[in-house]
Amino acid sequence: MRRTWFVILAALALALAIGPGPEAGAVSPEELPGWMRDRTEDHLFYKAAPYNFSVYSVPQLARDLNGVAVGHAMAYEDLVTGRDSELETETFERIDRVLRNPPRFMPDEATIGPTFARRFGALEKLFDWAHVLHAQTIDVLTDEALSNDAKDAEIERLWRFYLDSAPYTITGLPLNMDFLWSQPESEAFRKKYPKVNGLFWGYHWLQTSMYDMLWRTSTDTHVPQYELVGSRYHELELYKTDRDFMPMMGETSPRFAGRFHEMANAFDNLHMLHDMVNDVLASPELDPAEQDRRIAESMGKVLTSTHADCRAGEGEPGTLHDHRFPAGMPGMGMMKGSDEDVMYMSGMGWMNMSECAHCSVRLPKGNPWGATLSMEGWTMTVRCLLCARDMATETPGRGIVRAATEDPARTLVLIGDEEGNWTSSIPEVVFLETEGGDHPECTDWSRAFTSREAFDSYLLRYPEYAEVAPLDLAAWSVRGRPTPETYQKIDRPNPYRTEEGGEE
Amino acid sequence: MSRRWLGVALASSLLFASTQTQAVDHNRVESGRPLGFDDASVIGRGERSLEFGLRGGWRRDGSASARPEVELGYGFARNLAAHVSAHLSIGPTLENNDGGTELEEFTLTLAHHLRRQTLNGPALAYRVDVAVPTRAESSVRTRLRGILSRSLRQYDTLHLNADLVVRPGASALQREVSVAAALGYSVPIGFPRRFDRSFLAAFTTEQSEIEGQGWRGAFGVGLRQQVGFRSVVDVGVESDLFVPREGANHELRVNAGYSVGF
């Protein structure tokens, strides 16, 4: 008898020591909020504002976002109407046709996916309300009348409006993505429908990449920037089937995610909810009632109400309430294999997001904040313009540099072609770059100015650079240095792949 | 006075039609836009809608009429919306044989969505319209409309409306209570290549408000076309199939409208 108790206690201790399994942190049906059983439509409209629908000032972006809505709805509708066997063929082709010729106006997803909407009404509310937040944020960013600071203040108001107007909101806390994607059915959709999953992740790439493209950049640059971003979306990002994980806000719009981390987390959690729903619907071993239950549970995992008493940066690792985030990136939850210092980023490898992606020196705080470089589908933050240019030179393809100037209200946007020729959003831009500066001080000697006067004014304050000649765009473009000696590559294997290169 | 109202309505129509405005999806159906039935949804909380409509009627005896209207709606709470509308009439109408131009009535509406459609049950809503005529000899009319919407196949939907009309101050010739019903059909058209257009059809029937008279029945078809990111143009044609008494005029009605949400 005593031995039996010993065995039971030992088993319990072992279970606790091993830690939570995939079901740990599950949200029980009793814990789900009452609104999920409510059977009304509960349509909520945008926050009334003059900037609403400004996204149409970047016409192709607006149309592509309209196409995303159709793509989501068509796939869901076919999944729940017994056409799942056609998903990789006819459904994919049908969606692809729409994505190539996206609708002029945002369609009502419930009209395109009526069966899905009837079956998952509560989920539709959760999706729709978060999509309204998505849309209105983009409207603010594309508005031509608001200043950058006014846009930031309005985005904060939008976040409060989102949370205060309805109970069906997605938490702005970082969630552990590895935990959320370790459910029994996780990855079923990606494995079974790689092409359509590629589309979903392509949509999410667009929906996350557009924030840094639009945030604190002049509205004049939005159309030319989107010409590059949109062509990449259509040519490559939609058709990738080899991503390790869905695109994250912190990876594709690190500046916006760092500034509006709650919103960035909510969008990542929304996109993860899409993946969790997809995986449940792609699991034929689950009968419809079980699918409904698992989807309700998935919703419960990302709701604001589920995490009401939690705080960012805290929580038990690897659980539903793991709200830690990687260093320097409060707008992103922990990923597979990541710890507080480093995380694995598809296409880039292991990164410390509090450091420059090019020279590994700690990123500055305040202005000048440095620059970002968008290439090959990623957007990395670097300390200075030299780092941005040299990193671009090392990377094939077209790119966009967004960089601080002496004027916090004016972001320099440089759009580069395959040959390394750049066009500038500020025609009078002047660069400072010394020949032999050390990287830890690169934010002092590698800078952009909106005018020659601003350059001269800076030199008056920093006489140690008095002998340095100003560089125009053409002269600056052809400069280059080897990889800085400060750069430290983090040499670890891809956590999503086996040593042989297969999937984990 | 009447002319001034008409001028204001037309000027407003032109003003809003010429600016890039934003509400209302092509797949949402509302009475008069363009046919005489409602679906079981209401505009979202916080949404405002502005609608302009013009109904032209041609009778067999050769007379014609026009009925411009303007409506302002507001989703003041979740699943609840209020609307106020003004109707003008130009020429003889079914309700007014005298002709002339006048501000016919104001209507106050409360629309309440009760239930969305699920896999097992239809969507339900009701609306209460209180029509306040401007003519002293006419009485206030209250209509309670129950609405049921249910999908027929994957994309198309049937809408059943049942009305109870009450006229508390009815004259001796008028019914105090009458009933009406509508069976509507809506389907988005153009899938999977376009997502901005819906086709509608409806059979409507109503009991005459005149004591001793029978029923009027009409059939109509219509189209709702999204023309802006929140604006819709609608057009519909409706013809009487039967009239409440022998010798009464059959009418052909054409409705056109523009709705915008913001």
PDB file of N, CA and C in Angstrom, chain A residues 36 38-46 48 52-53 56 70 74 77-78 81 94 97-98 101 103-108 111-115 117-122 125 164-168, chain B residues 20 22-23 25-28 40-48 78-79 113-120 123 151 153-155 188 191-196 225-230 261-262:
ATOM      1  N   MET A  36     -19.433  34.540 -25.912  1.00  0.00           N
ATOM      2  CA  MET A  36     -19.170  33.517 -26.930  1.00  0.00           C
ATOM      3  C   MET A  36     -20.400  32.656 -27.197  1.00  0.00           C
ATOM      4  N   ASP A  38     -23.465  34.091 -27.043  1.00  0.00           N
ATOM      5  CA  ASP A  38     -24.469  35.037 -27.503  1.00  0.00           C
ATOM      6  C   ASP A  38     -24.718  34.844 -29.006  1.00  0.00           C
ATOM      7  N   ARG A  39     -25.977  34.981 -29.424  1.00  0.00           N
ATOM      8  CA  ARG A  39     -26.283  34.689 -30.829  1.00  0.00           C
ATOM      9  C   ARG A  39     -26.735  35.908 -31.602  1.00  0.00           C
ATOM     10  N   THR A  40     -26.232  37.053 -31.234  1.00  0.00           N
ATOM     11  CA  THR A  40     -26.536  38.237 -32.031  1.00  0.00           C
ATOM     12  C   THR A  40     -25.323  38.589 -32.891  1.00  0.00           C
ATOM     13  N   GLU A  41     -25.554  39.467 -33.849  1.00  0.00           N
ATOM     14  CA  GLU A  41     -24.460  39.842 -34.754  1.00  0.00           C
ATOM     15  C   GLU A  41     -23.462  40.770 -34.094  1.00  0.00           C
ATOM     16  N   ASP A  42     -23.984  41.736 -33.309  1.00  0.00           N
ATOM     17  CA  ASP A  42     -23.100  42.669 -32.600  1.00  0.00           C
ATOM     18  C   ASP A  42     -22.145  43.407 -33.525  1.00  0.00           C
ATOM     19  N   HIS A  43     -22.626  43.861 -34.646  1.00  0.00           N
ATOM     20  CA  HIS A  43     -21.737  44.605 -35.533  1.00  0.00           C
ATOM     21  C   HIS A  43     -21.298  45.898 -34.871  1.00  0.00           C
ATOM     22  N   LEU A  44     -20.025  46.140 -34.931  1.00  0.00           N
ATOM     23  CA  LEU A  44     -19.484  47.398 -34.410  1.00  0.00           C
ATOM     24  C   LEU A  44     -18.835  48.133 -35.563  1.00  0.00           C
ATOM     25  N   PHE A  45     -19.049  49.410 -35.598  1.00  0.00           N
ATOM     26  CA  PHE A  45     -18.485  50.196 -36.686  1.00  0.00           C
ATOM     27  C   PHE A  45     -17.197  50.856 -36.222  1.00  0.00           C
ATOM     28  N   TYR A  46     -16.482  51.371 -37.178  1.00  0.00           N
ATOM     29  CA  TYR A  46     -15.238  52.096 -36.935  1.00  0.00           C
ATOM     30  C   TYR A  46     -15.456  53.232 -35.927  1.00  0.00           C
ATOM     31  N   ALA A  48     -15.601  56.824 -35.243  1.00  0.00           N
ATOM     32  CA  ALA A  48     -15.879  57.897 -36.206  1.00  0.00           C
ATOM     33  C   ALA A  48     -14.672  58.825 -36.316  1.00  0.00           C
ATOM     34  N   ASN A  52     -10.937  57.883 -41.718  1.00  0.00           N
ATOM     35  CA  ASN A  52     -11.391  56.549 -42.104  1.00  0.00           C
ATOM     36  C   ASN A  52     -11.310  56.325 -43.616  1.00  0.00           C
ATOM     37  N   PHE A  53     -10.811  55.177 -43.980  1.00  0.00           N
ATOM     38  CA  PHE A  53     -10.680  54.743 -45.379  1.00  0.00           C
ATOM     39  C   PHE A  53      -9.588  55.501 -46.142  1.00  0.00           C
ATOM     40  N   TYR A  56      -7.196  54.055 -49.012  1.00  0.00           N
ATOM     41  CA  TYR A  56      -7.383  54.119 -50.464  1.00  0.00           C
ATOM     42  C   TYR A  56      -6.479  55.156 -51.135  1.00  0.00           C
ATOM     43  N   VAL A  70     -10.929  38.347 -49.062  1.00  0.00           N
ATOM     44  CA  VAL A  70     -11.549  37.325 -49.910  1.00  0.00           C
ATOM     45  C   VAL A  70     -10.825  35.991 -49.732  1.00  0.00           C
ATOM     46  N   MET A  74     -12.726  32.635 -48.552  1.00  0.00           N
ATOM     47  CA  MET A  74     -12.918  31.522 -49.497  1.00  0.00           C
ATOM     48  C   MET A  74     -12.349  30.226 -48.947  1.00  0.00           C
ATOM     49  N   GLU A  77     -14.565  28.960 -46.095  1.00  0.00           N
ATOM     50  CA  GLU A  77     -15.850  28.451 -46.569  1.00  0.00           C
ATOM     51  C   GLU A  77     -15.690  27.059 -47.181  1.00  0.00           C
ATOM     52  N   ASP A  78     -14.623  26.887 -47.972  1.00  0.00           N
ATOM     53  CA  ASP A  78     -14.416  25.571 -48.588  1.00  0.00           C
ATOM     54  C   ASP A  78     -14.051  24.524 -47.544  1.00  0.00           C
ATOM     55  N   THR A  81     -17.370  23.359 -45.939  1.00  0.00           N
ATOM     56  CA  THR A  81     -18.474  22.907 -46.788  1.00  0.00           C
ATOM     57  C   THR A  81     -18.096  21.647 -47.571  1.00  0.00           C
ATOM     58  N   ARG A  94      -8.636  29.623 -57.418  1.00  0.00           N
ATOM     59  CA  ARG A  94      -9.693  30.638 -57.345  1.00  0.00           C
ATOM     60  C   ARG A  94      -9.229  31.838 -56.501  1.00  0.00           C
ATOM     61  N   ARG A  97      -6.580  33.868 -58.357  1.00  0.00           N
ATOM     62  CA  ARG A  97      -7.141  34.777 -59.380  1.00  0.00           C
ATOM     63  C   ARG A  97      -7.599  36.082 -58.736  1.00  0.00           C
ATOM     64  N   VAL A  98      -8.232  35.949 -57.565  1.00  0.00           N
ATOM     65  CA  VAL A  98      -8.709  37.162 -56.878  1.00  0.00           C
ATOM     66  C   VAL A  98      -7.528  38.003 -56.398  1.00  0.00           C
ATOM     67  N   ASN A 101      -6.240  39.980 -59.102  1.00  0.00           N
ATOM     68  CA  ASN A 101      -7.197  41.027 -59.509  1.00  0.00           C
ATOM     69  C   ASN A 101      -8.072  41.369 -58.316  1.00  0.00           C
ATOM     70  N   PRO A 103     -10.421  42.988 -55.400  1.00  0.00           N
ATOM     71  CA  PRO A 103     -11.606  43.840 -55.539  1.00  0.00           C
ATOM     72  C   PRO A 103     -11.325  45.292 -55.150  1.00  0.00           C
ATOM     73  N   ARG A 104     -12.097  46.169 -55.746  1.00  0.00           N
ATOM     74  CA  ARG A 104     -11.918  47.607 -55.478  1.00  0.00           C
ATOM     75  C   ARG A 104     -12.306  47.961 -54.062  1.00  0.00           C
ATOM     76  N   PHE A 105     -13.314  47.265 -53.523  1.00  0.00           N
ATOM     77  CA  PHE A 105     -13.834  47.608 -52.202  1.00  0.00           C
ATOM     78  C   PHE A 105     -13.706  46.422 -51.264  1.00  0.00           C
ATOM     79  N   MET A 106     -13.601  46.726 -49.977  1.00  0.00           N
ATOM     80  CA  MET A 106     -13.487  45.669 -48.979  1.00  0.00           C
ATOM     81  C   MET A 106     -14.790  44.868 -48.921  1.00  0.00           C
ATOM     82  N   PRO A 107     -14.715  43.585 -49.240  1.00  0.00           N
ATOM     83  CA  PRO A 107     -15.956  42.785 -49.198  1.00  0.00           C
ATOM     84  C   PRO A 107     -16.285  42.367 -47.770  1.00  0.00           C
ATOM     85  N   ASP A 108     -17.531  42.039 -47.549  1.00  0.00           N
ATOM     86  CA  ASP A 108     -17.968  41.494 -46.274  1.00  0.00           C
ATOM     87  C   ASP A 108     -17.604  40.008 -46.278  1.00  0.00           C
ATOM     88  N   THR A 111     -20.266  37.338 -46.315  1.00  0.00           N
ATOM     89  CA  THR A 111     -20.993  37.090 -47.557  1.00  0.00           C
ATOM     90  C   THR A 111     -20.265  36.050 -48.399  1.00  0.00           C
ATOM     91  N   ILE A 112     -18.933  36.081 -48.334  1.00  0.00           N
ATOM     92  CA  ILE A 112     -18.143  35.132 -49.126  1.00  0.00           C
ATOM     93  C   ILE A 112     -18.051  33.776 -48.417  1.00  0.00           C
ATOM     94  N   GLY A 113     -18.046  33.831 -47.093  1.00  0.00           N
ATOM     95  CA  GLY A 113     -17.987  32.584 -46.317  1.00  0.00           C
ATOM     96  C   GLY A 113     -19.184  32.456 -45.391  1.00  0.00           C
ATOM     97  N   PRO A 114     -20.392  32.347 -45.974  1.00  0.00           N
ATOM     98  CA  PRO A 114     -21.584  32.372 -45.116  1.00  0.00           C
ATOM     99  C   PRO A 114     -21.714  31.157 -44.192  1.00  0.00           C
ATOM    100  N   THR A 115     -21.293  29.994 -44.681  1.00  0.00           N
ATOM    101  CA  THR A 115     -21.422  28.789 -43.841  1.00  0.00           C
ATOM    102  C   THR A 115     -20.475  28.888 -42.645  1.00  0.00           C
ATOM    103  N   ALA A 117     -19.385  31.633 -41.332  1.00  0.00           N
ATOM    104  CA  ALA A 117     -19.897  32.675 -40.435  1.00  0.00           C
ATOM    105  C   ALA A 117     -21.056  32.167 -39.595  1.00  0.00           C
ATOM    106  N   ARG A 118     -21.910  31.322 -40.194  1.00  0.00           N
ATOM    107  CA  ARG A 118     -23.048  30.788 -39.431  1.00  0.00           C
ATOM    108  C   ARG A 118     -22.581  29.804 -38.366  1.00  0.00           C
ATOM    109  N   ARG A 119     -21.537  29.048 -38.705  1.00  0.00           N
ATOM    110  CA  ARG A 119     -21.058  28.044 -37.749  1.00  0.00           C
ATOM    111  C   ARG A 119     -20.202  28.681 -36.647  1.00  0.00           C
ATOM    112  N   PHE A 120     -19.420  29.679 -37.023  1.00  0.00           N
ATOM    113  CA  PHE A 120     -18.484  30.256 -36.061  1.00  0.00           C
ATOM    114  C   PHE A 120     -18.761  31.743 -35.860  1.00  0.00           C
ATOM    115  N   GLY A 121     -19.976  32.050 -35.443  1.00  0.00           N
ATOM    116  CA  GLY A 121     -20.364  33.449 -35.287  1.00  0.00           C
ATOM    117  C   GLY A 121     -19.518  34.191 -34.270  1.00  0.00           C
ATOM    118  N   ALA A 122     -19.202  33.552 -33.156  1.00  0.00           N
ATOM    119  CA  ALA A 122     -18.401  34.223 -32.126  1.00  0.00           C
ATOM    120  C   ALA A 122     -16.994  34.488 -32.635  1.00  0.00           C
ATOM    121  N   LYS A 125     -16.923  37.458 -34.844  1.00  0.00           N
ATOM    122  CA  LYS A 125     -16.903  38.737 -34.109  1.00  0.00           C
ATOM    123  C   LYS A 125     -15.477  39.093 -33.689  1.00  0.00           C
ATOM    124  N   ASP A 164     -12.214  48.997 -25.194  1.00  0.00           N
ATOM    125  CA  ASP A 164     -13.356  49.468 -24.402  1.00  0.00           C
ATOM    126  C   ASP A 164     -14.708  49.233 -25.064  1.00  0.00           C
ATOM    127  N   SER A 165     -14.722  49.014 -26.377  1.00  0.00           N
ATOM    128  CA  SER A 165     -16.003  48.966 -27.089  1.00  0.00           C
ATOM    129  C   SER A 165     -16.655  47.599 -27.091  1.00  0.00           C
ATOM    130  N   ALA A 166     -15.897  46.557 -26.838  1.00  0.00           N
ATOM    131  CA  ALA A 166     -16.467  45.206 -26.964  1.00  0.00           C
ATOM    132  C   ALA A 166     -15.734  44.246 -26.052  1.00  0.00           C
ATOM    133  N   PRO A 167     -16.399  43.168 -25.659  1.00  0.00           N
ATOM    134  CA  PRO A 167     -15.696  42.160 -24.852  1.00  0.00           C
ATOM    135  C   PRO A 167     -14.843  41.229 -25.706  1.00  0.00           C
ATOM    136  N   TYR A 168     -15.127  41.186 -27.009  1.00  0.00           N
ATOM    137  CA  TYR A 168     -14.402  40.239 -27.854  1.00  0.00           C
ATOM    138  C   TYR A 168     -13.147  40.889 -28.422  1.00  0.00           C
TER     139      TYR A 168
ATOM    140  N   GLN B  20     -16.358  61.796 -52.017  1.00  0.00           N
ATOM    141  CA  GLN B  20     -15.997  60.401 -51.804  1.00  0.00           C
ATOM    142  C   GLN B  20     -16.380  60.039 -50.372  1.00  0.00           C
ATOM    143  N   GLN B  22     -18.269  57.284 -47.540  1.00  0.00           N
ATOM    144  CA  GLN B  22     -18.083  55.911 -47.108  1.00  0.00           C
ATOM    145  C   GLN B  22     -19.421  55.163 -46.902  1.00  0.00           C
ATOM    146  N   ALA B  23     -20.911  53.073 -45.852  1.00  0.00           N
ATOM    147  CA  ALA B  23     -21.847  52.390 -44.964  1.00  0.00           C
ATOM    148  C   ALA B  23     -22.534  51.300 -45.633  1.00  0.00           C
ATOM    149  N   ASP B  25     -23.456  47.811 -46.952  1.00  0.00           N
ATOM    150  CA  ASP B  25     -22.909  46.921 -47.969  1.00  0.00           C
ATOM    151  C   ASP B  25     -23.990  46.576 -48.982  1.00  0.00           C
ATOM    152  N   HIS B  26     -23.518  46.151 -50.142  1.00  0.00           N
ATOM    153  CA  HIS B  26     -24.494  45.785 -51.177  1.00  0.00           C
ATOM    154  C   HIS B  26     -25.365  44.611 -50.736  1.00  0.00           C
ATOM    155  N   ASN B  27     -24.833  43.786 -49.835  1.00  0.00           N
ATOM    156  CA  ASN B  27     -25.582  42.588 -49.433  1.00  0.00           C
ATOM    157  C   ASN B  27     -26.511  42.823 -48.250  1.00  0.00           C
ATOM    158  N   ARG B  28     -26.559  44.027 -47.757  1.00  0.00           N
ATOM    159  CA  ARG B  28     -27.518  44.365 -46.707  1.00  0.00           C
ATOM    160  C   ARG B  28     -28.791  44.886 -47.376  1.00  0.00           C
ATOM    161  N   ALA B  40     -32.559  40.707 -41.687  1.00  0.00           N
ATOM    162  CA  ALA B  40     -32.587  40.687 -40.217  1.00  0.00           C
ATOM    163  C   ALA B  40     -31.310  41.236 -39.594  1.00  0.00           C
ATOM    164  N   SER B  41     -30.670  42.172 -40.296  1.00  0.00           N
ATOM    165  CA  SER B  41     -29.498  42.788 -39.680  1.00  0.00           C
ATOM    166  C   SER B  41     -29.741  44.278 -39.534  1.00  0.00           C
ATOM    167  N   VAL B  42     -28.964  44.901 -38.698  1.00  0.00           N
ATOM    168  CA  VAL B  42     -29.054  46.357 -38.559  1.00  0.00           C
ATOM    169  C   VAL B  42     -27.656  46.919 -38.744  1.00  0.00           C
ATOM    170  N   ILE B  43     -27.573  48.217 -38.961  1.00  0.00           N
ATOM    171  CA  ILE B  43     -26.250  48.809 -39.118  1.00  0.00           C
ATOM    172  C   ILE B  43     -25.498  48.695 -37.794  1.00  0.00           C
ATOM    173  N   GLY B  44     -24.186  48.680 -37.888  1.00  0.00           N
ATOM    174  CA  GLY B  44     -23.368  48.453 -36.704  1.00  0.00           C
ATOM    175  C   GLY B  44     -23.429  49.595 -35.708  1.00  0.00           C
ATOM    176  N   ARG B  45     -23.088  49.268 -34.470  1.00  0.00           N
ATOM    177  CA  ARG B  45     -23.069  50.313 -33.457  1.00  0.00           C
ATOM    178  C   ARG B  45     -22.035  51.369 -33.842  1.00  0.00           C
ATOM    179  N   GLY B  46     -22.471  52.607 -33.770  1.00  0.00           N
ATOM    180  CA  GLY B  46     -21.566  53.697 -34.113  1.00  0.00           C
ATOM    181  C   GLY B  46     -21.614  54.089 -35.573  1.00  0.00           C
ATOM    182  N   GLU B  47     -22.279  53.294 -36.387  1.00  0.00           N
ATOM    183  CA  GLU B  47     -22.348  53.619 -37.809  1.00  0.00           C
ATOM    184  C   GLU B  47     -23.513  54.563 -38.068  1.00  0.00           C
ATOM    185  N   ARG B  48     -23.276  55.505 -38.950  1.00  0.00           N
ATOM    186  CA  ARG B  48     -24.356  56.385 -39.401  1.00  0.00           C
ATOM    187  C   ARG B  48     -24.583  56.112 -40.877  1.00  0.00           C
ATOM    188  N   ARG B  78     -25.491  48.207 -29.531  1.00  0.00           N
ATOM    189  CA  ARG B  78     -25.264  46.952 -30.236  1.00  0.00           C
ATOM    190  C   ARG B  78     -26.591  46.359 -30.671  1.00  0.00           C
ATOM    191  N   ASN B  79     -26.729  46.088 -31.947  1.00  0.00           N
ATOM    192  CA  ASN B  79     -27.913  45.446 -32.533  1.00  0.00           C
ATOM    193  C   ASN B  79     -29.151  46.340 -32.535  1.00  0.00           C
ATOM    194  N   HIS B 113     -31.990  43.996 -34.038  1.00  0.00           N
ATOM    195  CA  HIS B 113     -31.550  42.665 -34.459  1.00  0.00           C
ATOM    196  C   HIS B 113     -31.559  41.755 -33.231  1.00  0.00           C
ATOM    197  N   LEU B 114     -32.206  40.604 -33.358  1.00  0.00           N
ATOM    198  CA  LEU B 114     -32.365  39.706 -32.206  1.00  0.00           C
ATOM    199  C   LEU B 114     -31.424  38.512 -32.244  1.00  0.00           C
ATOM    200  N   ARG B 115     -31.150  38.025 -33.454  1.00  0.00           N
ATOM    201  CA  ARG B 115     -30.431  36.761 -33.541  1.00  0.00           C
ATOM    202  C   ARG B 115     -29.798  36.670 -34.914  1.00  0.00           C
ATOM    203  N   ARG B 116     -28.547  36.249 -34.927  1.00  0.00           N
ATOM    204  CA  ARG B 116     -27.905  36.025 -36.216  1.00  0.00           C
ATOM    205  C   ARG B 116     -28.248  34.622 -36.701  1.00  0.00           C
ATOM    206  N   GLN B 117     -28.013  34.397 -37.976  1.00  0.00           N
ATOM    207  CA  GLN B 117     -28.285  33.059 -38.475  1.00  0.00           C
ATOM    208  C   GLN B 117     -27.191  32.097 -38.024  1.00  0.00           C
ATOM    209  N   THR B 118     -27.598  30.927 -37.588  1.00  0.00           N
ATOM    210  CA  THR B 118     -26.645  29.870 -37.253  1.00  0.00           C
ATOM    211  C   THR B 118     -26.889  28.717 -38.205  1.00  0.00           C
ATOM    212  N   LEU B 119     -26.174  27.633 -38.012  1.00  0.00           N
ATOM    213  CA  LEU B 119     -26.389  26.475 -38.885  1.00  0.00           C
ATOM    214  C   LEU B 119     -27.791  25.916 -38.699  1.00  0.00           C
ATOM    215  N   ASN B 120     -28.365  26.160 -37.508  1.00  0.00           N
ATOM    216  CA  ASN B 120     -29.664  25.546 -37.203  1.00  0.00           C
ATOM    217  C   ASN B 120     -30.840  26.511 -37.205  1.00  0.00           C
ATOM    218  N   ALA B 123     -31.898  34.072 -38.883  1.00  0.00           N
ATOM    219  CA  ALA B 123     -31.664  35.364 -38.242  1.00  0.00           C
ATOM    220  C   ALA B 123     -33.013  36.029 -38.006  1.00  0.00           C
ATOM    221  N   SER B 151     -30.749  31.384 -44.973  1.00  0.00           N
ATOM    222  CA  SER B 151     -30.108  31.041 -46.240  1.00  0.00           C
ATOM    223  C   SER B 151     -30.892  29.921 -46.916  1.00  0.00           C
ATOM    224  N   ARG B 153     -29.565  28.337 -50.111  1.00  0.00           N
ATOM    225  CA  ARG B 153     -28.462  27.423 -50.403  1.00  0.00           C
ATOM    226  C   ARG B 153     -27.220  28.062 -49.790  1.00  0.00           C
ATOM    227  N   GLN B 154     -26.075  27.960 -50.447  1.00  0.00           N
ATOM    228  CA  GLN B 154     -24.873  28.476 -49.800  1.00  0.00           C
ATOM    229  C   GLN B 154     -24.866  30.004 -49.704  1.00  0.00           C
ATOM    230  N   TYR B 155     -25.209  30.654 -50.783  1.00  0.00           N
ATOM    231  CA  TYR B 155     -25.024  32.096 -50.805  1.00  0.00           C
ATOM    232  C   TYR B 155     -26.316  32.897 -50.811  1.00  0.00           C
ATOM    233  N   PRO B 188     -25.710  37.483 -53.663  1.00  0.00           N
ATOM    234  CA  PRO B 188     -24.603  38.225 -54.271  1.00  0.00           C
ATOM    235  C   PRO B 188     -24.326  37.653 -55.653  1.00  0.00           C
ATOM    236  N   PHE B 191     -19.721  36.227 -57.984  1.00  0.00           N
ATOM    237  CA  PHE B 191     -18.735  35.348 -57.344  1.00  0.00           C
ATOM    238  C   PHE B 191     -18.212  34.367 -58.370  1.00  0.00           C
ATOM    239  N   PRO B 192     -16.972  33.971 -58.354  1.00  0.00           N
ATOM    240  CA  PRO B 192     -15.939  34.431 -57.437  1.00  0.00           C
ATOM    241  C   PRO B 192     -15.058  35.522 -58.013  1.00  0.00           C
ATOM    242  N   ARG B 193     -15.587  36.280 -58.951  1.00  0.00           N
ATOM    243  CA  ARG B 193     -14.744  37.298 -59.578  1.00  0.00           C
ATOM    244  C   ARG B 193     -15.022  38.700 -59.078  1.00  0.00           C
ATOM    245  N   ARG B 194     -16.258  38.953 -58.666  1.00  0.00           N
ATOM    246  CA  ARG B 194     -16.558  40.273 -58.120  1.00  0.00           C
ATOM    247  C   ARG B 194     -17.421  40.121 -56.875  1.00  0.00           C
ATOM    248  N   PHE B 195     -17.291  41.105 -56.012  1.00  0.00           N
ATOM    249  CA  PHE B 195     -17.873  40.983 -54.681  1.00  0.00           C
ATOM    250  C   PHE B 195     -18.594  42.262 -54.290  1.00  0.00           C
ATOM    251  N   ASP B 196     -19.208  42.903 -55.250  1.00  0.00           N
ATOM    252  CA  ASP B 196     -19.760  44.221 -54.969  1.00  0.00           C
ATOM    253  C   ASP B 196     -21.199  44.374 -55.453  1.00  0.00           C
ATOM    254  N   GLN B 225     -25.598  47.819 -55.967  1.00  0.00           N
ATOM    255  CA  GLN B 225     -24.237  47.863 -56.485  1.00  0.00           C
ATOM    256  C   GLN B 225     -23.404  48.770 -55.594  1.00  0.00           C
ATOM    257  N   GLN B 226     -22.328  48.210 -55.060  1.00  0.00           N
ATOM    258  CA  GLN B 226     -21.421  49.038 -54.277  1.00  0.00           C
ATOM    259  C   GLN B 226     -20.650  49.947 -55.236  1.00  0.00           C
ATOM    260  N   VAL B 227     -20.646  51.226 -54.934  1.00  0.00           N
ATOM    261  CA  VAL B 227     -19.960  52.166 -55.828  1.00  0.00           C
ATOM    262  C   VAL B 227     -18.826  52.897 -55.134  1.00  0.00           C
ATOM    263  N   GLY B 228     -18.733  52.777 -53.838  1.00  0.00           N
ATOM    264  CA  GLY B 228     -17.633  53.352 -53.073  1.00  0.00           C
ATOM    265  C   GLY B 228     -17.355  52.417 -51.926  1.00  0.00           C
ATOM    266  N   PHE B 229     -16.307  52.740 -51.141  1.00  0.00           N
ATOM    267  CA  PHE B 229     -15.992  51.751 -50.112  1.00  0.00           C
ATOM    268  C   PHE B 229     -17.059  51.651 -49.042  1.00  0.00           C
ATOM    269  N   ARG B 230     -17.918  52.656 -48.904  1.00  0.00           N
ATOM    270  CA  ARG B 230     -19.061  52.535 -48.005  1.00  0.00           C
ATOM    271  C   ARG B 230     -20.319  53.076 -48.651  1.00  0.00           C
ATOM    272  N   GLY B 261     -22.577  55.010 -45.737  1.00  0.00           N
ATOM    273  CA  GLY B 261     -22.335  54.825 -44.307  1.00  0.00           C
ATOM    274  C   GLY B 261     -21.073  55.563 -43.910  1.00  0.00           C
ATOM    275  N   PHE B 262     -21.051  56.075 -42.729  1.00  0.00           N
ATOM    276  CA  PHE B 262     -19.868  56.828 -42.306  1.00  0.00           C
ATOM    277  C   PHE B 262     -19.764  56.857 -40.794  1.00  0.00           C
TER     278      PHE B 262
END
